Coordinates of C-alpha atoms in Angstrom, one line a residue:
M5 CA -19.2 22.0 -27.0
T6 CA -22.5 19.6 -29.4
S7 CA -23.9 16.8 -27.6
A8 CA -21.4 14.1 -29.7
Q9 CA -18.6 16.1 -28.4
I10 CA -18.9 15.5 -25.0
E11 CA -20.3 12.2 -25.2
I12 CA -17.4 11.3 -26.6
Q13 CA -14.8 12.2 -24.4
L14 CA -17.3 11.2 -21.4
I15 CA -16.7 7.6 -23.4
A16 CA -12.8 7.8 -23.7
A17 CA -12.8 9.2 -20.0
L18 CA -14.3 5.5 -18.8
V19 CA -12.2 3.6 -20.9
A20 CA -9.5 5.0 -19.5
V21 CA -10.4 4.1 -16.1
A22 CA -11.5 1.1 -16.8
C23 CA -8.2 0.3 -18.6
A24 CA -6.0 2.2 -15.2
I25 CA -7.0 0.2 -12.8
P26 CA -6.5 -3.5 -14.5
G27 CA -3.5 -2.5 -16.3
T28 CA -1.7 -1.5 -12.4
F29 CA -1.7 -4.9 -11.8
L30 CA -0.8 -6.4 -15.0
V31 CA 2.2 -3.4 -14.9
L32 CA 3.1 -4.6 -11.4
R33 CA 3.0 -8.2 -12.1
K34 CA 4.8 -7.5 -15.0
M35 CA 2.4 -8.8 -18.1
A36 CA 1.2 -5.4 -19.6
M37 CA 1.7 -7.2 -23.3
I38 CA -1.1 -9.5 -22.5
S39 CA -3.3 -6.9 -23.8
D40 CA -1.6 -7.0 -26.5
A41 CA -1.7 -11.1 -27.3
I42 CA -5.4 -10.8 -25.8
S43 CA -6.1 -8.5 -28.4
H44 CA -5.0 -10.6 -31.3
A45 CA -6.4 -14.0 -29.9
I46 CA -9.5 -13.2 -29.2
L47 CA -10.8 -14.2 -32.8
P48 CA -12.4 -18.1 -32.5
G49 CA -14.4 -16.6 -29.9
I50 CA -15.9 -14.2 -32.0
V51 CA -16.4 -16.4 -35.2
L52 CA -18.3 -19.0 -32.4
G53 CA -20.4 -16.6 -31.2
F54 CA -21.6 -15.3 -35.0
F55 CA -21.4 -18.8 -36.1
I56 CA -24.2 -19.9 -33.1
T57 CA -26.0 -16.7 -33.1
Q58 CA -26.0 -15.7 -36.8
D59 CA -25.5 -12.2 -36.0
L60 CA -22.3 -9.2 -35.6
N61 CA -24.2 -7.2 -33.4
S62 CA -25.3 -10.0 -30.8
P63 CA -23.4 -9.5 -27.2
L64 CA -22.8 -12.9 -26.8
L65 CA -19.9 -12.5 -29.7
I66 CA -18.0 -10.1 -26.6
L67 CA -18.8 -12.7 -23.5
L68 CA -16.9 -16.0 -25.7
A69 CA -14.8 -12.7 -26.9
A70 CA -13.5 -12.3 -23.5
L71 CA -13.6 -15.9 -22.6
T72 CA -11.3 -16.9 -25.5
G73 CA -9.0 -13.8 -23.6
V74 CA -9.0 -15.7 -20.5
I75 CA -8.2 -19.3 -22.0
T76 CA -5.7 -17.0 -24.1
V77 CA -3.7 -16.3 -20.7
M78 CA -4.1 -19.6 -19.1
L79 CA -2.3 -21.0 -22.4
V80 CA 0.4 -18.0 -21.2
E81 CA 0.6 -19.5 -18.3
F82 CA 0.7 -23.3 -19.2
I83 CA 3.9 -22.6 -21.0
Q84 CA 5.4 -20.3 -19.6
K85 CA 5.7 -22.8 -16.1
T86 CA 7.3 -25.9 -18.4
G87 CA 9.8 -23.7 -17.7
L88 CA 11.3 -24.6 -21.1
V89 CA 10.6 -20.7 -22.2
K90 CA 10.4 -17.6 -20.6
E91 CA 6.7 -15.3 -21.0
D92 CA 7.1 -13.5 -23.7
T93 CA 7.9 -16.0 -26.3
A94 CA 4.5 -18.1 -24.6
I95 CA 3.3 -15.4 -25.9
G96 CA 4.2 -15.2 -29.1
L97 CA 3.4 -18.4 -29.2
V98 CA 0.1 -18.7 -27.9
F99 CA -2.2 -15.8 -29.5
P100 CA -0.7 -16.1 -33.5
A101 CA -1.4 -20.1 -33.0
L102 CA -5.4 -18.5 -32.2
F103 CA -5.8 -16.3 -34.5
S104 CA -5.0 -18.6 -37.5
I105 CA -7.8 -21.1 -35.5
G106 CA -10.2 -17.5 -36.5
V107 CA -8.8 -17.6 -39.5
I108 CA -9.0 -20.9 -40.5
L109 CA -12.9 -20.4 -38.8
I110 CA -13.9 -17.9 -41.3
A111 CA -11.5 -18.8 -44.4
K112 CA -14.2 -22.8 -44.5
N113 CA -17.4 -21.6 -42.7
A114 CA -17.9 -17.4 -43.1
N115 CA -15.8 -17.2 -46.1
D116 CA -19.1 -14.7 -47.4
V117 CA -19.6 -13.3 -44.0
H118 CA -17.5 -9.9 -43.4
L119 CA -16.4 -11.4 -39.8
D120 CA -13.0 -9.9 -38.6
I121 CA -12.2 -8.2 -35.5
D122 CA -12.8 -4.9 -38.1
A123 CA -15.9 -5.5 -38.4
V124 CA -17.0 -6.5 -34.9
L125 CA -14.5 -5.5 -31.9
L126 CA -12.2 -2.5 -33.3
G127 CA -14.4 0.9 -32.5
E128 CA -14.1 4.6 -33.8
L129 CA -14.5 7.1 -31.2
A130 CA -15.6 9.4 -33.7
F131 CA -18.1 6.8 -34.3
A132 CA -19.2 6.0 -30.9
P133 CA -22.5 8.4 -30.1
F134 CA -24.3 7.6 -33.1
D135 CA -24.4 3.6 -32.1
R136 CA -27.3 4.2 -29.5
L137 CA -28.8 2.0 -27.2
V138 CA -32.0 2.2 -27.5
V139 CA -35.0 0.8 -24.8
G140 CA -39.1 0.7 -24.7
G141 CA -38.9 3.3 -27.6
T142 CA -36.2 5.3 -25.5
D143 CA -32.7 6.6 -26.8
I144 CA -31.0 6.3 -23.6
G145 CA -27.2 7.7 -24.6
P146 CA -24.6 5.9 -26.9
K147 CA -24.8 2.1 -26.3
S148 CA -20.8 2.4 -25.7
L149 CA -21.1 4.9 -23.1
W150 CA -23.6 2.0 -20.9
V151 CA -21.7 -0.9 -21.8
I152 CA -18.0 0.4 -20.7
G153 CA -20.0 1.9 -17.5
S154 CA -20.9 -1.8 -16.3
I155 CA -17.9 -3.2 -17.0
L156 CA -16.4 0.1 -15.0
M157 CA -18.6 -0.4 -12.2
I158 CA -17.9 -3.9 -11.9
T159 CA -14.3 -3.0 -12.3
I160 CA -13.8 -1.1 -8.9
T161 CA -16.7 -2.5 -7.2
L162 CA -14.6 -6.1 -7.3
L163 CA -11.0 -3.9 -6.0
L164 CA -12.7 -2.7 -3.4
L165 CA -13.9 -6.1 -2.4
F166 CA -10.6 -7.9 -3.1
F167 CA -8.0 -4.8 -2.9
K168 CA -5.9 -6.3 0.5
E169 CA -6.1 -9.5 -1.6
L170 CA -5.1 -8.3 -5.2
K171 CA -2.8 -5.8 -2.9
L172 CA -1.1 -8.9 -1.1
S173 CA -0.8 -11.9 -4.1
T174 CA 0.4 -9.4 -6.2
F175 CA 3.6 -8.4 -4.2
D176 CA 4.5 -11.3 -1.2
K177 CA 2.5 -14.8 -3.5
G178 CA 3.4 -16.6 -1.1
L179 CA 2.1 -14.2 2.6
A180 CA -0.7 -14.3 0.5
A181 CA -1.4 -18.6 0.7
T182 CA -0.1 -18.8 4.2
L183 CA -3.0 -16.4 4.8
G184 CA -5.7 -18.4 3.5
F185 CA -6.0 -16.0 -0.3
S186 CA -5.5 -18.1 -2.9
P187 CA -2.8 -16.4 -5.9
L188 CA -4.0 -18.6 -8.5
A189 CA -7.4 -17.3 -8.5
I190 CA -7.1 -14.0 -7.9
H191 CA -4.5 -14.4 -10.5
Y192 CA -7.5 -15.8 -13.1
G193 CA -9.8 -13.7 -11.4
L194 CA -7.8 -10.8 -12.7
M195 CA -7.2 -12.0 -15.4
T196 CA -11.2 -12.3 -16.4
V197 CA -11.8 -8.7 -15.4
S198 CA -8.3 -7.6 -17.6
S199 CA -10.0 -9.6 -20.6
I200 CA -13.3 -8.2 -20.4
T201 CA -12.1 -4.5 -20.1
V202 CA -10.1 -5.1 -23.0
V203 CA -12.5 -6.6 -25.4
G204 CA -15.0 -4.1 -24.2
A205 CA -13.1 -0.6 -24.8
F206 CA -12.1 -2.2 -27.9
D207 CA -15.7 -1.8 -29.3
A208 CA -15.9 1.5 -28.2
V209 CA -12.3 3.1 -28.8
G210 CA -10.7 0.6 -31.0
A211 CA -7.2 -1.8 -30.6
V212 CA -4.0 1.3 -30.8
L213 CA -6.0 2.8 -27.8
V214 CA -6.7 0.3 -25.0
V215 CA -3.4 -1.2 -25.4
A216 CA -2.2 1.5 -24.9
L217 CA -4.6 2.9 -21.5
I218 CA -3.8 0.2 -20.1
I219 CA 0.5 0.8 -20.0
A220 CA 0.7 3.4 -20.6
P221 CA -0.8 5.8 -17.4
A222 CA 0.2 2.8 -15.1
A223 CA 4.0 2.8 -16.2
T224 CA 4.2 6.5 -15.5
A225 CA 2.2 6.1 -12.2
Y226 CA 5.0 3.7 -11.2
L227 CA 7.4 6.3 -11.9
L228 CA 6.1 8.4 -9.6
T229 CA 5.6 6.5 -6.9
D230 CA 5.6 3.4 -4.8
D231 CA 2.1 3.5 -3.0
L232 CA -0.6 1.4 -4.6
K233 CA -3.2 3.1 -4.1
K234 CA -2.0 6.4 -5.2
M235 CA -0.4 4.6 -7.9
L236 CA -4.3 3.3 -8.6
L237 CA -4.9 7.5 -8.7
L238 CA -2.0 8.8 -10.8
S239 CA -3.1 6.0 -13.6
C240 CA -6.7 6.6 -13.6
C241 CA -5.9 10.6 -13.8
F242 CA -2.6 10.4 -16.8
G243 CA -5.3 8.1 -18.8
I244 CA -8.6 10.6 -18.4
F245 CA -5.8 13.8 -19.1
A246 CA -5.0 12.3 -22.0
A247 CA -8.5 11.2 -23.0
I248 CA -9.8 14.3 -23.2
A249 CA -6.9 16.9 -24.2
G250 CA -5.9 14.1 -26.7
Y251 CA -9.6 14.7 -27.9
W252 CA -9.1 18.5 -29.1
L253 CA -5.5 17.9 -30.4
A254 CA -7.7 15.5 -32.4
N255 CA -9.9 18.8 -33.4
I256 CA -7.2 20.5 -33.7
L257 CA -5.3 19.1 -36.0
D258 CA -8.1 17.4 -37.6
A259 CA -6.5 14.1 -36.8
S260 CA -7.9 10.6 -35.9
I261 CA -9.3 10.7 -32.7
A262 CA -7.5 7.3 -30.5
G263 CA -3.9 8.3 -32.4
S264 CA -3.8 11.4 -31.0
M265 CA -4.7 10.1 -27.2
T266 CA -2.6 8.1 -27.6
T267 CA 0.2 10.6 -28.1
V268 CA -0.3 12.9 -25.1
L269 CA -0.4 9.4 -23.6
G270 CA 3.7 9.4 -25.2
I271 CA 4.0 12.7 -23.9
I272 CA 2.9 12.4 -20.4
F273 CA 5.3 9.3 -20.3
L274 CA 8.2 10.3 -21.2
L275 CA 8.4 14.0 -19.3
V276 CA 8.0 11.9 -16.7
Y277 CA 10.5 9.5 -17.9
L278 CA 13.0 12.0 -17.7
F279 CA 12.0 14.7 -14.7
A280 CA 10.2 12.0 -12.3
P281 CA 11.8 13.1 -9.3
K282 CA 12.6 9.7 -7.8
Q283 CA 13.7 7.6 -11.1
G284 CA 13.5 10.2 -13.3
V285 CA 17.4 10.1 -15.9
F286 CA 18.0 13.6 -15.0
S287 CA 17.1 12.9 -11.6
V288 CA 19.4 9.6 -11.8
L289 CA 21.4 11.7 -13.8
F290 CA 22.3 14.1 -11.5
K291 CA 22.2 11.5 -8.4
E292 CA 25.5 9.2 -9.7
R293 CA 26.8 12.5 -10.2
Q294 CA 26.6 13.4 -6.4
Q295 CA 27.5 10.1 -5.3
R296 CA 30.9 10.0 -7.9
K297 CA 31.5 13.9 -5.5
E298 CA 31.3 12.0 -2.9
V299 CA 33.7 9.2 -3.7
S300 CA 35.9 11.8 -4.3
L301 CA 36.0 13.4 -1.3
L302 CA 36.0 10.1 0.6
V303 CA 39.4 9.3 -1.1
F304 CA 40.4 12.6 -0.4
L305 CA 40.5 12.5 3.3
L306 CA 41.6 9.0 3.2
H307 CA 44.4 11.0 1.0
L308 CA 44.9 13.3 3.3
Q309 CA 45.2 10.6 6.7
N310 CA 47.7 8.9 5.1
H311 CA 50.5 11.0 4.3
Q312 CA 51.3 13.6 6.8
E313 CA 54.5 15.3 4.9
S314 CA 53.1 18.9 3.8
K315 CA 54.7 17.6 0.2
E316 CA 51.8 15.5 -0.1
R317 CA 49.3 17.4 1.5
H318 CA 50.3 20.4 -1.0
V319 CA 47.2 21.9 -3.0
N320 CA 48.6 21.3 -6.3
H321 CA 50.6 18.5 -5.8
L322 CA 47.2 17.1 -4.4
R323 CA 45.4 16.8 -7.5
E324 CA 49.5 15.8 -9.1
H325 CA 49.1 12.5 -6.6
I326 CA 45.8 11.3 -7.6
N327 CA 45.2 12.0 -10.7
W328 CA 41.8 14.8 -11.8
Q329 CA 41.3 17.5 -13.6
K330 CA 41.8 21.2 -11.6
V331 CA 38.1 21.5 -12.6
Q332 CA 37.3 18.0 -9.7
A333 CA 40.4 18.9 -7.5
K334 CA 38.9 22.7 -7.2
T335 CA 34.8 21.3 -6.3
V336 CA 36.3 18.4 -4.3
L337 CA 38.3 20.8 -2.0
D338 CA 35.4 23.3 -2.2
L339 CA 33.2 20.7 -1.1
A340 CA 35.5 19.9 1.7
K341 CA 36.5 23.1 3.3
K342 CA 32.1 24.3 2.9
N343 CA 31.9 20.7 4.9
N344 CA 34.5 22.0 7.9
L345 CA 36.0 18.8 6.7
I346 CA 39.9 20.2 6.0
Q347 CA 42.4 24.0 6.8
I348 CA 44.2 25.0 4.6
V349 CA 47.4 27.0 5.7
D350 CA 50.1 28.5 3.6
N351 CA 48.4 26.0 0.2
I352 CA 49.6 22.8 3.5
V353 CA 45.5 21.0 3.3
S354 CA 45.1 19.6 6.8
L355 CA 41.7 17.4 7.9
T356 CA 39.7 19.5 11.1
D357 CA 38.7 17.5 14.6
K358 CA 35.4 17.1 11.9
G359 CA 36.8 15.6 8.8
Q360 CA 39.6 12.9 10.8
E361 CA 36.5 12.0 12.6
F362 CA 34.8 11.7 9.8
T363 CA 37.6 9.6 7.6
D364 CA 37.7 7.3 10.8
E365 CA 33.6 6.6 10.6
A366 CA 34.3 6.1 6.8
L367 CA 36.9 3.7 7.1
R368 CA 34.5 1.5 9.4
Y369 CA 31.7 1.8 7.2
I370 CA 32.9 0.5 4.3
T371 CA 34.5 -2.4 5.8
T372 CA 31.3 -3.5 7.7
N373 CA 28.7 -2.1 5.1
K374 CA 29.6 -1.1 1.3
E375 CA 26.7 -0.8 -0.5
T376 CA 25.4 1.7 2.4
A377 CA 28.6 3.3 3.9
I378 CA 28.8 6.5 2.0
E379 CA 25.1 7.6 2.4
E380 CA 24.7 6.5 6.0
L381 CA 27.9 9.0 6.8
K382 CA 26.1 11.5 4.9
N383 CA 23.6 11.6 6.5
R384 CA 25.6 11.1 10.4
Y385 CA 27.2 14.3 9.7
F386 CA 24.7 16.6 7.4
L387 CA 27.2 16.4 4.5
F388 CA 26.4 18.4 1.5
R389 CA 22.8 19.4 2.3
G390 CA 22.2 23.0 0.7

């Protein structure tokens, strides 16, 4: 690998981690799309920074853009708290307005200058190694590497210092306030860090990839764990993997680096969405199928308890009486026999002692707690295992 290839992958990996940390909290707070709003609303800050410095490369442009991002969040929060519109509507109202203000300022005062988000903050990873930071005549590496590295160090430091406060204010604002923490201050602190991270990352990798790196790794990790520390770790790991794998995919396909990384993020999310052990689509379908089977078993046992006549408990008659298909009836019979809940003599089905006890308990549980009745009975009698 060349030094440029190593630098591109390192920058992408650092951006992935820097975005994953605030992204995790944004996803948990259901504010993931605020990053997209920030990306559109920062134009006025860029324009004002240029008016002050007359330099498109000035760090002041990034700082004022980040400040505009924070103002965007504040305006969204203010409109949402009125209760008249929801958050997505508030975002849709605020960022077009701020973006339009930036366009008007450019049209009136800087029409002859190539000044827009594309010119200032939307980076391209392939070119990042060529924008070097030179100090005292010494080349110390790509400028983007130092910018995003500094942001990442600040983010990690703040995370370690305020992890407890962030966790409490994310999951229980009332408890956080009771313990003396200010949920509002923590919220705007998180929004400030998110805004600075978004703006700094835009300069390195571009808009689409930044939004994807904030949302996709955290959303993927959310499907796999309910532990905050594990979610943060998994988010960072998914982001780094997508950065490295996406780079080599772009090399193989001779395609956009940012587009390839975003594609890998999408593939990872899709795989987890389908196959996650607890919340994956197939896992949920399997659980629903099992629950339907368990409900059918309970209906079958209750029918046996309520009908003592041999005719009503004949194998063939049961299928007709409960209106089950042949396959479903056989499945339920096999399940009941496997768990020693019934016995069959001359095609007449009757409850065993265990089956009678289970059915009696089922009636009591259903009466007192309908939602958890079947699950508790399953655990109590060790049903459906193996």
